[in-house]
Amino acid sequence: MTIPELPKAYAPADHEDRIRAAWDGSGAFHADPSRVLNEKAAPYSIVIPPPNVTAALHLGHALNNTLQDVLTRFHRMMGFETLWMPGTDHAGIATQAVVEKRLRQEGRLKGSLREAFTREDFVTEIQAFKDEYEAVITGQLKKMGCSCDWQRQRFTMDDVCARAVREAFFRLFLDGLIYRGKRLVNWDPALQTAVADDECYDQETDAAFYYLRYPLVHERKHQGPRDEDEDPQPATWNELAARGYPGAEEFPAEEPAWITVATTRPETYLGDTAVAVNPHDPRATALRGLFIELPLVGRIIPIIEDGYVVLPRSMAGTQEQAADPKAEFATGFLKVTPAHDPNDYEIGRRHSVDGAMHEWTRARGHPVLVNMMSPDGRVSDRHGWTDVGDAHELVGRKMAEARKMVVELFKARGLLGDVRPYRHNVKHSDRSKAAIEPYLSDQWYVKVTDPRLAKAANQAVATGDQPAGDHSLRFHPERYTRTFEQWHDGIRDWCISRQLWWGHRIPVWFGGVLTGDPQEIRTKLAHWEEQGRLAVRSKPFGDTREMAVALRLDDAVEQGDASASDESPRANQAFADTMICVRGEHDREVIDFLEEVGFEQDPDVLDTWFSSALWPISTMGWPDPGLASKMTGIGDFEALLKAFSPTSTLCTAREIITLWVSRMVMFNRYFMGEGHGRGPVPFRDVFIHAVIQDGDGHKMSKSLGNGVDPLDIIASHGADAMRFTLCQMATNTQDVRMPVRRDPATGRNTSEKFDLGRNFCNKAWNAARFGIGILAQVPPADHAPLAPGTLSLLDRWMLSRLRTATADINAAIGRFEFSVYAQTLYSLVWNDFCDWYLEGIKPTVAADAGQRAALHASLGAILRLLHPVAPFVTEAIHETFRLLRSPGVAGLQLDASGRGEMLCTAAWPVIDESLDDPEAEREFARVQSLVTSIREVRAQHQVPPRRRVTLHLPRHVEPTWRPVQALLSTLAGLDAVTTEDPPATHAVFSFDGRSLAVSGMSDAAAIDTGAEKARLEKIVADNEKLMLVLEGRLANPGYAQKAPPHMVQQTKDQLAKAIADRSAAAEALNRL
RNA sequence: GGGCGGGUAGCUCAGCGGCGAGAGCAUUCGCCUUACACGCGAAGGGUCCGGGGUUCGAAUCCCCGCCCGCCCA
């Protein structure tokens, strides 16, 4: 058989497509769950963190997926039945925003989205966009060499995953873990949806502090039903003075008194429900029992005491308080607008449960939360605000406009104090750039505060005895356990509704205006409920303290709405409070009936993380694998879930711990544990890797648009080079900076950082080219595997190094130390195999069958060890390498796995301990050391590499070098080793405390004495310096007494050698 | 505000009680030595952020401080 010669350089583009096609064609990455269930192989599984379909992948994803592929390929070669489940995520808001922007750029969308498109048409647009980007992303992953099970690829909104989402929602709803309530959210008035905190950014804005005077009044005197005509009685300065209010006497005694609030958002005063004062404020006591009458509106609100209120600088009790920048602007009085400010919301919560606000507002029938804005960002009296009073001219105004008007109205009434310019951060929406309005709206929540969810998640990481902790989930690096735990400790209920069109629609129908007989409807609902096809709940439900606020607000809203539209006949209000969750997405009978009688489905969609949280099980067909098989035509879903769930490892970045990992753990434990939160975790190990930053230290992200396309790097350096470099950078550091530059020739990004990987791949390629070239020349003898003991020193050394490296690599991958894996390979291949082994065998390998067997074994093992990180180049080499035959070396197994001829399914090397050869390692280290010394001398005398020199050894030393003389000559470029005295033109060097000589360095009659003198002087100086250090150490009495004896001995030996080396060099210097 | 990480060669980073503190790139010198110039051989280059402490011994452990970054409020 003729073995083809490999090209001189590895050109990735010449191989990658061919090899990828071969992998695809072989089905090598398709996991077979039956092998697990039949106990033919142990399972190893990973689910991909599904990339968003909003944009192409960047280098951060390249790192993430490279590491997953290393794990996947490693375990596949180790003999595990290995599943790497690929897929993509629909990314609700991000994708919707991107498509909306695109439509605008194309001129196909002007004005409001909701007016220009129907929901259905817009979703069709997004669907097309998703198809486009899903293909781009899949293409990127394939080009990177990811060995995913592509036949099983999923999408978070496909039928299989949608089924899981529907079931999960239904079960949580049924179990009372989902509720609907009013909460403050970040409201984007342009997109008209709630947005998450991480979808907002702060922008410095020039604004102002407005000082508004709020009149003080007495509570009306009579109890009982409120008399609308009874005006509240103003409190006068006189009275305040009598109550001991500091400074009251400076005002006209009989005039109505007021306090001043400072605010940057005067328009929200319409929603004020209290004024707060710090309990340490000297004015607080004097104000007890007094109230505020909101100008124009006429609403009476209480004065409450709360430590959150910033004291003005003049009253600050501590330095810290005075240093608060707000203290400069503060008046000590804070208008409390719980429906329009998160801090005020918290104050509202604190005081509504058992505080003054609660008692008082309850008695007056006033809500704690007054919402004065409509979803499009205008002042509105239709969303929970009834007491408009004289403020009606503000209704319908945009918030910014209302601000100006409020200021004017206060000014006209003499109620405007100062206006002071103030620069501060204002939250804006990432997607629309609109200023965020804190906004109270109806949202759906998962009650993750329930112990079955958050607490169960924490139990998974806790160490200790059951049931306190089961330690079934481990983070790597371990420190991230704390992040995970603290998140769950401080967790708040999870808002899962988004006011979008793209996503899983909330499967709940509300009672509206109904037609039909309530009794009949009830009967049907009960019947279906019994069949498990729907779940019925009346709102409100739940009983937490937190909800008390929301409930009171719900009441308020109902009052407001009722006055606004009082059309519905009372009989049909029977289902006004009814919420119905329909279990089956395609249960037409139920859905059609509900809609016929007037129930309407909630228009909102679920937060994307809700479906992501189910990813490890939804992709495997939960809850109905049989149905999943029917839907997809993939037959073995049933076995898939049994064989591969829970998965083995999750590989992701740290900001995902809270967003995604946490939710997967909660859901997996809940749904796979029959509702008690003690089910299995979705994965045993979570590996957190570094974040890739751009050259400016910003995180590469799809939304920032600073991502570098892996395909650019593949184009300039090749996929393996990119993978190796990324792997080599994956240390336990938190961030990796990756500056790139645009190559003017191609217009693509590239970076010199990847030269490391490219050079290494080329080095491996050429080593293989050389090795294969030698092995192809001589047909192998028909021979049993060679015993290591029969091999040469160099071969035994190489096999010993290989065995150590393999053990190190196994351990490194097991501990997720990817950079250790890469670096171990680098030095094994480059330093040991190329620099020493291949150089050393050149003169002998042609005639030494044992050496050829060792070469074959080494090369075969290296290809396998290298494959997980550099799959293309190794597979390309293997195409030729596998044609070679070799008797092999006993103790080093390079079996085929029996699953095809390709390297990707070859077995991982198993190297027996018997190949450990410390004696060979020691002996060859001595050779390396002498070779290096000779090379130093050669370099200093500028001896050309081709020129051979002669080594002169003392007669009694020579025998110790005789066995390795040939090796020494090869590596150091010697023509002879002699015991004869050197000729006049020679150079002396110190080795092992002895003075050795080299001659024949040039044809000139004399050597360069200047260079030689400088060289020797440096040796003397270096050794003298070292002697000082070592002598100092030994002179320390504590050292000899307390340090371990072998340390002391080592120091003594070092010192002896330094002294000998110094004197050898000094002697040579004298002779010169 | 709470939590976490980092500061080591010109650059990017390893090392985390005991090596004269390392690697890759960059720099300098010599080489197109028949696997590889994406290469070979050699060299120079360090108050291990600052200050205390523990220890026979600290880049490494502890305390204080100064910078930089991330996550969660």
Coordinates of N, CA, C and O (backbone and C1' of nucleotides) in Angstrom, one line a residue, chain A residues 1020-1036 1039 1047-1048 1050-1052 1054-1056 1058-1059, chain B residues 18-21 56-59:
Chain A
V1020 N 30.9 33.0 36.5 CA 31.4 33.2 37.9 C 30.5 34.1 38.7 O 30.1 33.8 39.8
A1021 N 30.1 35.2 38.1 CA 29.2 36.1 38.8 C 27.9 35.5 39.2 O 27.4 35.6 40.4
D1022 N 27.3 34.8 38.3 CA 26.0 34.1 38.6 C 26.1 33.2 39.7 O 25.3 33.1 40.6
N1023 N 27.2 32.4 39.7 CA 27.4 31.4 40.8 C 27.7 32.0 42.1 O 27.3 31.5 43.1
E1024 N 28.4 33.1 42.1 CA 28.7 33.8 43.3 C 27.5 34.4 44.0 O 27.3 34.3 45.2
K1025 N 26.6 34.9 43.1 CA 25.3 35.4 43.6 C 24.5 34.3 44.2 O 24.0 34.4 45.3
L1026 N 24.5 33.2 43.5 CA 23.7 32.0 44.1 C 24.3 31.5 45.4 O 23.6 31.2 46.3
M1027 N 25.6 31.5 45.4 CA 26.3 31.0 46.6 C 25.9 31.9 47.8 O 25.7 31.4 48.9
L1028 N 25.8 33.2 47.6 CA 25.4 34.1 48.7 C 24.0 33.7 49.2 O 23.8 33.6 50.4
V1029 N 23.1 33.5 48.3 CA 21.7 33.2 48.7 C 21.7 31.9 49.5 O 21.1 31.8 50.6
L1030 N 22.4 30.8 49.0 CA 22.4 29.5 49.6 C 23.1 29.5 50.9 O 22.6 28.9 51.9
E1031 N 24.2 30.2 51.0 CA 25.0 30.3 52.2 C 24.1 31.0 53.3 O 24.1 30.6 54.5
G1032 N 23.5 32.0 52.9 CA 22.6 32.8 53.8 C 21.5 31.9 54.4 O 21.2 31.9 55.6
R1033 N 20.9 31.1 53.5 CA 19.9 30.2 53.9 C 20.4 29.2 55.0 O 19.8 28.9 56.0
L1034 N 21.6 28.6 54.7 CA 22.1 27.6 55.6 C 22.6 28.2 56.9 O 22.7 27.6 57.9
A1035 N 23.0 29.5 56.8 CA 23.5 30.2 58.0 C 22.4 30.5 59.0 O 22.6 30.7 60.2
N1036 N 21.2 30.5 58.5 CA 20.0 30.7 59.4 C 19.8 29.5 60.3 O 19.5 28.4 59.8
Y1039 N 16.7 27.4 60.0 CA 16.5 26.6 58.8 C 16.9 25.1 59.0 O 16.1 24.2 58.8
M1047 N 15.1 19.2 52.3 CA 15.2 20.6 51.8 C 16.7 21.1 52.1 O 17.3 21.7 51.3
V1048 N 17.1 20.8 53.4 CA 18.4 21.2 53.8 C 19.5 20.6 52.9 O 20.4 21.2 52.5
Q1050 N 19.1 19.4 50.0 CA 19.1 20.0 48.6 C 19.8 21.3 48.5 O 20.6 21.5 47.6
T1051 N 19.7 22.1 49.5 CA 20.4 23.4 49.5 C 21.9 23.1 49.6 O 22.6 23.8 48.9
K1052 N 22.3 22.2 50.4 CA 23.7 21.9 50.5 C 24.3 21.4 49.2 O 25.4 21.9 48.7
Q1054 N 23.1 22.1 46.2 CA 23.1 23.2 45.3 C 24.3 24.1 45.5 O 24.9 24.5 44.6
L1055 N 24.6 24.3 46.8 CA 25.7 25.1 47.1 C 27.0 24.5 46.6 O 27.9 25.2 46.0
A1056 N 27.1 23.2 46.9 CA 28.4 22.5 46.4 C 28.5 22.6 44.9 O 29.6 22.9 44.4
A1058 N 27.3 25.0 43.0 CA 27.6 26.4 42.6 C 29.1 26.7 42.8 O 29.7 27.3 42.0
I1059 N 29.6 26.2 44.0 CA 31.0 26.4 44.3 C 31.9 25.8 43.2 O 32.8 26.4 42.7
Chain B
rG18 P 5.7 26.5 47.7 O5' 7.3 26.4 48.1 C5' 7.9 27.7 48.3 C4' 9.4 27.5 48.4 C3' 10.0 26.4 47.4 O3' 11.3 26.9 47.1 C1' 10.4 25.7 49.7
rC19 P 11.5 28.0 46.0 O5' 12.2 27.2 44.8 C5' 13.2 26.3 45.1 C4' 14.1 26.2 43.9 C3' 14.4 27.5 43.2 O3' 15.8 27.6 43.0 C1' 13.3 25.9 41.7
rG20 P 16.7 28.2 44.2 O5' 17.3 29.4 43.4 C5' 17.2 30.7 43.9 C4' 17.2 31.8 42.9 C3' 16.2 31.6 41.7 O3' 15.6 32.9 41.4 C1' 18.3 31.9 40.8
rA21 P 14.1 33.3 41.5 O5' 13.5 32.5 40.3 C5' 12.7 31.3 40.6 C4' 11.3 31.5 40.0 C3' 11.3 31.9 38.5 O3' 11.5 30.8 37.7 C1' 9.7 33.2 39.7
rC56 P 9.5 29.6 63.0 O5' 10.6 29.8 61.9 C5' 12.0 30.3 62.3 C4' 12.9 30.1 61.2 C3' 12.4 30.7 59.9 O3' 12.7 32.1 59.8 C1' 13.2 28.5 59.5
rG57 P 11.6 33.0 59.2 O5' 11.4 32.6 57.7 C5' 12.5 32.8 56.8 C4' 12.2 32.2 55.5 C3' 10.9 32.6 54.8 O3' 11.1 33.8 54.1 C1' 11.2 30.2 54.7
rA58 P 9.9 34.8 54.0 O5' 9.6 34.8 52.5 C5' 9.1 33.6 51.8 C4' 8.0 34.0 50.8 C3' 7.7 35.5 50.8 O3' 7.2 35.9 49.5 C1' 5.8 34.4 51.7
rA59 P 8.1 36.3 48.3 O5' 7.2 36.7 47.1 C5' 6.4 37.9 47.2 C4' 5.2 37.8 46.4 C3' 4.1 36.8 47.0 O3' 3.3 37.6 47.9 C1' 4.5 36.2 44.8

